[in-house]
CSV table of C-alpha atoms in Angstrom, one decimal:
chain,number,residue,atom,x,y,z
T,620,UNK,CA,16.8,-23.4,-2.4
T,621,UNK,CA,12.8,-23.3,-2.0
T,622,UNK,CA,10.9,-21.7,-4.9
T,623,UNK,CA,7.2,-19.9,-4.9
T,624,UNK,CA,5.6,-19.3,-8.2
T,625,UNK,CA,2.9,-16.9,-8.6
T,626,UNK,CA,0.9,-15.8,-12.2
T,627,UNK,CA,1.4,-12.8,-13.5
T,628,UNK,CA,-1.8,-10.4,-15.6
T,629,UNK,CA,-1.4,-9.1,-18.3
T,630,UNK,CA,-3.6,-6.1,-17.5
T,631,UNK,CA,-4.1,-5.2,-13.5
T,632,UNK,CA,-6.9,-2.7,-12.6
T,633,UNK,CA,-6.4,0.5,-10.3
T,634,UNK,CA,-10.0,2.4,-9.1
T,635,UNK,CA,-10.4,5.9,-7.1
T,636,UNK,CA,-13.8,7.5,-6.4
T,637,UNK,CA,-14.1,10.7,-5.8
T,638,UNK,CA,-17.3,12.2,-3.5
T,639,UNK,CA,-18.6,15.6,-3.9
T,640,UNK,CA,-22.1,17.6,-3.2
T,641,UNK,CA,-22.5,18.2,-6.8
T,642,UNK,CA,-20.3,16.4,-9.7
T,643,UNK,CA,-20.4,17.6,-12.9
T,644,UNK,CA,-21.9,15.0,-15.7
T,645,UNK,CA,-19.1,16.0,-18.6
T,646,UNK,CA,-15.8,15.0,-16.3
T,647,UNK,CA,-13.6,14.5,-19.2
T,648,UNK,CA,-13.9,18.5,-20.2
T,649,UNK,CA,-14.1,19.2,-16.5
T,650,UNK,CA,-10.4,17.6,-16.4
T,651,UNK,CA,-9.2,19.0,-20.0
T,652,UNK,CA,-9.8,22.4,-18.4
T,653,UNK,CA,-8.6,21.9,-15.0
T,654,UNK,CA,-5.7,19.2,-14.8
T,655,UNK,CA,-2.6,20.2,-14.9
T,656,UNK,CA,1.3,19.4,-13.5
T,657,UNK,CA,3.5,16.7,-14.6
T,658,UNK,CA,0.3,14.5,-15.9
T,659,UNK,CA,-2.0,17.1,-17.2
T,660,UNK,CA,-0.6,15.3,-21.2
T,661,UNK,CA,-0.9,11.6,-19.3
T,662,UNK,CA,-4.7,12.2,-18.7
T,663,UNK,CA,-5.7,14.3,-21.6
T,664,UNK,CA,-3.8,11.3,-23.8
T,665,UNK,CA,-5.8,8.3,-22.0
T,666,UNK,CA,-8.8,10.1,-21.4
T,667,UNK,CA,-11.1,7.8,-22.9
T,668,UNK,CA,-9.7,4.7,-23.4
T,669,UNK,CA,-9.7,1.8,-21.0
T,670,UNK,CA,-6.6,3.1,-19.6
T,671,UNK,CA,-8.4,5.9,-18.3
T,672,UNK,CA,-12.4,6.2,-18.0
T,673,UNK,CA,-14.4,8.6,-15.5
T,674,UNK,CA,-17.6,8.1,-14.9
T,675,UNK,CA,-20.5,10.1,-12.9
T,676,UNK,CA,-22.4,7.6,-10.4
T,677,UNK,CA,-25.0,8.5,-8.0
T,678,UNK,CA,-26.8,6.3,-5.3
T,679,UNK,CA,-29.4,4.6,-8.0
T,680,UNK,CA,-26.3,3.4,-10.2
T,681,UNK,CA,-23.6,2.4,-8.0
T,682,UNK,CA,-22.2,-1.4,-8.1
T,683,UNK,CA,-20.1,-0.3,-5.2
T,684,UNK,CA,-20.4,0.8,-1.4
T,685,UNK,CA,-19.2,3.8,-0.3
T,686,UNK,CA,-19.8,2.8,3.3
T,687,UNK,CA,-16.9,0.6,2.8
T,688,UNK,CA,-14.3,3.3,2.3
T,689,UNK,CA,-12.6,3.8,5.9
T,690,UNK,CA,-9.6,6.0,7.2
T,691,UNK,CA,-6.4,4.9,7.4
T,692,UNK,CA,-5.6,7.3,10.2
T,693,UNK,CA,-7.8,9.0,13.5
T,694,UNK,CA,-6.9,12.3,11.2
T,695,UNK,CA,-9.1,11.0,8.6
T,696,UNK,CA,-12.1,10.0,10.1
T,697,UNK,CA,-14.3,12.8,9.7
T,698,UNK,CA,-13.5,12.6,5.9
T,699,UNK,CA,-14.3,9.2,5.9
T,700,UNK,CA,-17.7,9.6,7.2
T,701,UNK,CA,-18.1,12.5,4.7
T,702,UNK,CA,-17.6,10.4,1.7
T,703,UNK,CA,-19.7,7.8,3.3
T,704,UNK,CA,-22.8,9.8,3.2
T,705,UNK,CA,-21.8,11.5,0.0
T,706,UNK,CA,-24.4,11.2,-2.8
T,707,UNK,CA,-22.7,11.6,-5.8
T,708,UNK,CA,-19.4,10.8,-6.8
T,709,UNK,CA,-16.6,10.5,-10.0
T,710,UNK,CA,-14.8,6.8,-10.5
T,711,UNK,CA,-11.5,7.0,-12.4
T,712,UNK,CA,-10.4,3.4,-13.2
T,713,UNK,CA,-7.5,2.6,-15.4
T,714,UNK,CA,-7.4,-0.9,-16.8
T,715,UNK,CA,-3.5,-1.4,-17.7
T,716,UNK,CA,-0.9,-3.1,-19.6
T,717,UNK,CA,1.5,-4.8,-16.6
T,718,UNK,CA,4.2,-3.0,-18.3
T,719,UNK,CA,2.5,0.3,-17.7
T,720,UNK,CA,3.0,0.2,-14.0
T,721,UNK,CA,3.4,2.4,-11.7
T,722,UNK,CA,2.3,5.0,-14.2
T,723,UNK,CA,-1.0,3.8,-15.1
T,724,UNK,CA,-1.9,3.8,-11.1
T,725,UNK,CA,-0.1,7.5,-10.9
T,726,UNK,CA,-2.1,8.8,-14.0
T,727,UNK,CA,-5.6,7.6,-12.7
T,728,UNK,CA,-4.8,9.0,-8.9
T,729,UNK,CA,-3.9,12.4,-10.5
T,730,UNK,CA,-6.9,12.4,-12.5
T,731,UNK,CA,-8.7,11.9,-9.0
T,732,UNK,CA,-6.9,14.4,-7.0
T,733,UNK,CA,-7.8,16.7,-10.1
T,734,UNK,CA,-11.4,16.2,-9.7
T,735,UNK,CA,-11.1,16.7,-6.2
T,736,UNK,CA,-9.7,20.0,-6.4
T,737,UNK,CA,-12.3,20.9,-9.2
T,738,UNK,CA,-15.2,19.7,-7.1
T,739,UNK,CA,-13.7,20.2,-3.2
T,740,UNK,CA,-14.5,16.7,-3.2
T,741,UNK,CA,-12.9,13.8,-1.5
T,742,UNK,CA,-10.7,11.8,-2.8
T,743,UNK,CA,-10.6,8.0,-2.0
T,744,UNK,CA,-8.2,4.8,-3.3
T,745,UNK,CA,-11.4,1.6,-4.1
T,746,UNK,CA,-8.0,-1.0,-4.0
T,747,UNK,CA,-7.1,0.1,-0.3
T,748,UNK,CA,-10.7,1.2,0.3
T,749,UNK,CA,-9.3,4.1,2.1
T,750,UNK,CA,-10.1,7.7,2.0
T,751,UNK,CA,-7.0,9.7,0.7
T,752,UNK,CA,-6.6,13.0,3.1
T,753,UNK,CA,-5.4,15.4,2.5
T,754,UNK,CA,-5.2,15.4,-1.8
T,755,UNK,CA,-1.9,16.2,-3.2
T,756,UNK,CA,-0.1,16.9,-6.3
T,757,UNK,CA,1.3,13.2,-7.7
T,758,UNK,CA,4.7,13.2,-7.7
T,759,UNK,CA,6.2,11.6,-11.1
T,760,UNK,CA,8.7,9.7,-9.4
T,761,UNK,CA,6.9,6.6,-7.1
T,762,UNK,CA,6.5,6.1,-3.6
T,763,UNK,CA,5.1,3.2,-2.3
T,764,UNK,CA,4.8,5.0,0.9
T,765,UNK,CA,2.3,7.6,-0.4
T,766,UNK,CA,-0.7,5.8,0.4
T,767,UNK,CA,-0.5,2.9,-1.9
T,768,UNK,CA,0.1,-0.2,0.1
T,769,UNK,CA,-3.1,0.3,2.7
T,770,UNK,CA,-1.1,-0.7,5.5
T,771,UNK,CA,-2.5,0.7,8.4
T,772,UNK,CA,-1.1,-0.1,12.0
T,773,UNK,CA,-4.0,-1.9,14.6
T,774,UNK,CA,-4.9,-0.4,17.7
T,775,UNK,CA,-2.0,-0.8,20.3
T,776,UNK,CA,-3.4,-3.5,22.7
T,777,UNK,CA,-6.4,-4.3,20.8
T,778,UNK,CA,-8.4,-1.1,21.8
T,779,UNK,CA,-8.1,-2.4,25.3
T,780,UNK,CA,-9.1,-5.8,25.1
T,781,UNK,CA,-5.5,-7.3,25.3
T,782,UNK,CA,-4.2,-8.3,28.7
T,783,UNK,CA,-0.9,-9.7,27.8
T,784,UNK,CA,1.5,-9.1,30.0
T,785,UNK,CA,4.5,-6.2,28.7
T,786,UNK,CA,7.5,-7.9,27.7
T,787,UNK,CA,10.0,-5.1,28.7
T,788,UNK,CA,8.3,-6.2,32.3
T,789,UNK,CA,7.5,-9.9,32.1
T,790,UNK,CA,9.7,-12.0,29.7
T,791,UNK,CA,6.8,-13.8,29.3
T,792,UNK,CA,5.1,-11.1,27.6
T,793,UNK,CA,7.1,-11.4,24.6
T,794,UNK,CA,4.7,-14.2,23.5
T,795,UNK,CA,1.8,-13.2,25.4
T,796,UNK,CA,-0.9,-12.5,22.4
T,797,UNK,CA,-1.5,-13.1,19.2
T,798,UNK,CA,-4.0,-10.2,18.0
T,799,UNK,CA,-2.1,-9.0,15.4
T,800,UNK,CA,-3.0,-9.3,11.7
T,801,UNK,CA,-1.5,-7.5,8.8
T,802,UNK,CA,-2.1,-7.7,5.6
T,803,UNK,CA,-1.0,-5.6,2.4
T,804,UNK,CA,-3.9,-4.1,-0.1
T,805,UNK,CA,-2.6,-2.7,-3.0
T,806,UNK,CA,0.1,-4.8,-4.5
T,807,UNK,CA,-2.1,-6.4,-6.8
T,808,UNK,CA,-2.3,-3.6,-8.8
T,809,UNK,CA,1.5,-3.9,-9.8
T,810,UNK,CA,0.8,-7.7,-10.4
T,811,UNK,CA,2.1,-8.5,-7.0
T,812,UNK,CA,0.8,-11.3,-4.6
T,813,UNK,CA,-0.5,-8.8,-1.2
T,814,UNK,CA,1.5,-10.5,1.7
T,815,UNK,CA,0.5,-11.2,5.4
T,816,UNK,CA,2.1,-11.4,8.7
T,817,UNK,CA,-0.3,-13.5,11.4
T,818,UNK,CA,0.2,-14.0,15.0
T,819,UNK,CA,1.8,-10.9,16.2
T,820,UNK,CA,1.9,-10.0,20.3
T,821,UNK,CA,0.7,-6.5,20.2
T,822,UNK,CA,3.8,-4.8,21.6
T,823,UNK,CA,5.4,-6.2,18.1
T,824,UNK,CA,2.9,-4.4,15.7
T,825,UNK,CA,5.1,-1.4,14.4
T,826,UNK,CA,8.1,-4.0,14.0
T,827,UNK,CA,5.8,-6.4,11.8
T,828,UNK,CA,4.4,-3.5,9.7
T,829,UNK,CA,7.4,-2.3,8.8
T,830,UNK,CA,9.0,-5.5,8.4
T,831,UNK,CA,5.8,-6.2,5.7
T,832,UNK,CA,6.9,-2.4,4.0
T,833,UNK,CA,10.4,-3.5,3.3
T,834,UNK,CA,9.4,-7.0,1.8
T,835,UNK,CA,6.7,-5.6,0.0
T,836,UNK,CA,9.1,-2.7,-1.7
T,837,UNK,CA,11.7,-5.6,-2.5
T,838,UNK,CA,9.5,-7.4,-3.9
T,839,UNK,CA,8.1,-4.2,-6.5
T,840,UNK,CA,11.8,-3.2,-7.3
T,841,UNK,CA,12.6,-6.8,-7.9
T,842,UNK,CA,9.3,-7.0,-10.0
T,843,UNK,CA,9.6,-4.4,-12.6
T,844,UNK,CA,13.2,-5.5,-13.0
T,845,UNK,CA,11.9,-8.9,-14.4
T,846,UNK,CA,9.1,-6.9,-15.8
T,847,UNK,CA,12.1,-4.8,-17.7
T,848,UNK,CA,13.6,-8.0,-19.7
T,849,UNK,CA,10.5,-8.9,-21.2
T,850,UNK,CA,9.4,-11.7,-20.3
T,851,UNK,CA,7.6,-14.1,-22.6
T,852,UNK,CA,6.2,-16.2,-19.5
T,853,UNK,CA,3.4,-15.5,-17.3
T,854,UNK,CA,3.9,-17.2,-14.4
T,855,UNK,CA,6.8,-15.9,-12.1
T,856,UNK,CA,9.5,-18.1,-9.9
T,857,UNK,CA,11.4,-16.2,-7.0
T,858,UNK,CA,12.7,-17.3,-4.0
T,859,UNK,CA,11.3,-18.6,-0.8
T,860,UNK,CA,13.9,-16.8,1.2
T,861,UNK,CA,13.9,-12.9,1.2
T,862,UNK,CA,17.1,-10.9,2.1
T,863,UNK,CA,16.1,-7.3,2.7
T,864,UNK,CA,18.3,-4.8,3.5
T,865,UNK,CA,18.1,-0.8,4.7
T,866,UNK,CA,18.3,0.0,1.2
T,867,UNK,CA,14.2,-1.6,0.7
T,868,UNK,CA,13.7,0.5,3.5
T,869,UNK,CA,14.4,3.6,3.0
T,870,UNK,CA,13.0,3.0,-1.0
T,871,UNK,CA,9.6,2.3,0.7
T,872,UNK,CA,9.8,6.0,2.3
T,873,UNK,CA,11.4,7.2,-1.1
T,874,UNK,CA,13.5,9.4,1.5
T,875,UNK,CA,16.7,11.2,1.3
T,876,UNK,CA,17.1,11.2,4.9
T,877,UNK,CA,18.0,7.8,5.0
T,878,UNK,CA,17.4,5.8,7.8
T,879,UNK,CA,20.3,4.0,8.3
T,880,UNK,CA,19.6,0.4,9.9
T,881,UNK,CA,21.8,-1.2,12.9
T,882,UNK,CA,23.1,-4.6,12.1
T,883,UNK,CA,21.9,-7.0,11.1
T,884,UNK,CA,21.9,-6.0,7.6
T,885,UNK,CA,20.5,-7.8,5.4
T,886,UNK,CA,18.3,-9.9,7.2
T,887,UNK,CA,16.0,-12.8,6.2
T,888,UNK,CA,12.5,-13.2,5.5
T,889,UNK,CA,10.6,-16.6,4.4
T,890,UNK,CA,7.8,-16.4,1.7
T,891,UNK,CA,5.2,-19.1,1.6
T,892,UNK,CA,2.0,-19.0,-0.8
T,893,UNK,CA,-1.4,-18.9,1.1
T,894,UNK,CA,-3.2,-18.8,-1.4
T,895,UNK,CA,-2.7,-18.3,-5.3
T,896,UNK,CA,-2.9,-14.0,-4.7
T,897,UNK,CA,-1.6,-14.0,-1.2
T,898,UNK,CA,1.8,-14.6,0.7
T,899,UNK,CA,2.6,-15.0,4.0
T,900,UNK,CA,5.7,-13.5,5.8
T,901,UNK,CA,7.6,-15.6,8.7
T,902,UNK,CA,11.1,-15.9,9.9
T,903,UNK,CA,13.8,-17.9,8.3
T,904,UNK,CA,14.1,-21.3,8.4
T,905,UNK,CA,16.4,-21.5,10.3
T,906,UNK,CA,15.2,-19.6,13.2
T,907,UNK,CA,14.3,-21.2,16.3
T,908,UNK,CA,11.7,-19.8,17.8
T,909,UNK,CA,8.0,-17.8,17.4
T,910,UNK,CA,7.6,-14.9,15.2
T,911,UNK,CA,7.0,-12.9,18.3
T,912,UNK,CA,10.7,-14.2,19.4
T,913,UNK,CA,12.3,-13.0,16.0
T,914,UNK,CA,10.4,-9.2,16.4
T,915,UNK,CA,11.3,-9.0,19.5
T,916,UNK,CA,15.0,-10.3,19.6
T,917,UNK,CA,18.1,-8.9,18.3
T,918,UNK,CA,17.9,-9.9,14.4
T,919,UNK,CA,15.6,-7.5,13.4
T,920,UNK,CA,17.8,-3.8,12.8
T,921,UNK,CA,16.6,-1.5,15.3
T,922,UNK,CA,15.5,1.2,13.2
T,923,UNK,CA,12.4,-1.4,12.4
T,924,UNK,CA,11.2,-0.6,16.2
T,925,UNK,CA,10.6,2.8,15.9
T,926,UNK,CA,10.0,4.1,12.7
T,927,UNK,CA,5.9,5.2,11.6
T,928,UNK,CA,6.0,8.0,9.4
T,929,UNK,CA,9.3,10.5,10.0
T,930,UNK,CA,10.9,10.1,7.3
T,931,UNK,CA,9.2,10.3,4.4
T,932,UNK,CA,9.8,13.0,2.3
T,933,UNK,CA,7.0,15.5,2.1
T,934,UNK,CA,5.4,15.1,-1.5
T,935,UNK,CA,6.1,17.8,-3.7
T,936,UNK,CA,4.4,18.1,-7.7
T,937,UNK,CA,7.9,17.9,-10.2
């Protein structure tokens, strides 16, 4: 059976910057006096330390542009181009054991959100580069659905510009582009590779972002399982072939509706390094045909066709 290995930090690095007309220069009192919920002990604890350090930054002593921050969603554009032309702003970073993932990531969000609130700032994720709209409470238990995989869907058709024809009409349609590109930011704060999926016909985009969401929450669970046994190692071995089931699924959404998944189930992905950081997703090896064939066919489960948003469960502070 093929192998991939991959390195594995020690310490992985998690940013959030929030923008605000007026930021207050003492942020660690500011969020002593105003945090609070389930992590309110998490950010007083770290506050400080390189687990946890907020700093004030205004347009003379930024190493970082703002203008790149974008919205992940129409919804939240306008916030985008508020924090855009903001003028000051608050940057959380936590630099953090491997081990002390998700946590480390959930503590330095909250911290954000908190400052947010404080300020009626924005809030925005510097690993996706995406504006986070509206901010919420962070649940304790993790989500990778909550915003932290910056997997955002193209425009359908390429804004226009594609003229392939629509395989429900013309078979031939089915492998008529090839616009689509999608690719995960986020994973590498868990110590995760981000994966891709290249050369996808438009009409296939939801099926190929969701079929990136289920690998990419295997591959997490399976992670911090390894992580779990204490490895002495730091380079990682899994294998090239990927069985992912409706289980992955639904623990990407972190639902309890579950979506249950028509046959088949499980079904097969193939990993294959692209670089070092970065994996590609294709079908198996054993399938004949494009990847366009395999997200279009029957051996995807249907409920990867159709499925944007419905069922995650709103997020709720414990």
């Amino acid at each position: 059976m093929a192998t991939i290995a991959f390195s594995v930090p020690s310490t992985t690095t998690s940013r959030f910057a929030v923008a605000a007309e007026s930021i207050p220069r003492d942020l660690g009192d500011l969020l002593r006096r105003t945090a609070s919920g389930p992590y309110h002990a998490h950010i007083t604890g770290r506050l400080g330390s390189p687990q946890l350090q907020v700093t004030r930054e205004d347009l003379t002593t930024l190493r970082w542009d703002p203008g790149y921050v974008r919205a992940a969603g129409p919804e939240d554009r306008r916030a985008a181009r508020t924090f855009n032309d903001a003028a000051e702003f608050a940057v959380v970073t936590a630099f953090a054991p491997i081990t002390d993932q998700p946590r480390g990531a959930q503590v330095a969000r909250a911290a954000a959100y908190a400052i947010a609130a404080a300020t009626g700032g924005l809030a925005a994720d510097l690993v996706t580069n995406h504006v986070l709209t509206p901010a919420i409470t962070e649940r304790t238990c993790f989500v990778l659905a909550d915003r932290w995989l910056g997997d955002v869907l193209p425009p359908f058709r390429a804004n226009g510009r594609c003229t392939a024809a629509d395989p429900e009409r013309d078979p031939e349609g089915i492998n008529g582009c090839a616009c689509v590109r999608l690719r995960t930011r986020g994973l590498r704060r868990f110590g995760l590779p981000e994966l891709q999926i290249t050369d996808v016909a438009c009409p296939h985009d939801l099926a190929a972002l969701n079929v990136l969401r289920t690998a990419a929450r295997r591959l997490l669970t399976d992670h911090w399982s390894w992580l779990a046994t204490g490895p002495t190692a730091r380079t990682r071995t899994v294998s090239a072939a990927l069985d992912l089931t409706h289980r992955d699924f639904n623990d990407f959404w972190g639902t309890t509706r579950r979506v249950h998944l028509t046959p088949p189930n499980p079904f097969q992905v193939t990993l294959s390094p692209l670089t070092s950081r970065l994996f590609t997703i294709s079908p198996p090896a054993d399938f004949d045909g494009t990847v366009n064939d395999w997200l279009w066919g029957d051996t995807l489960p249907l409920g990867m066709y159709d499925v944007l948003k419905a069922p995650a469960d709103p997020p709720q502070a414990a």
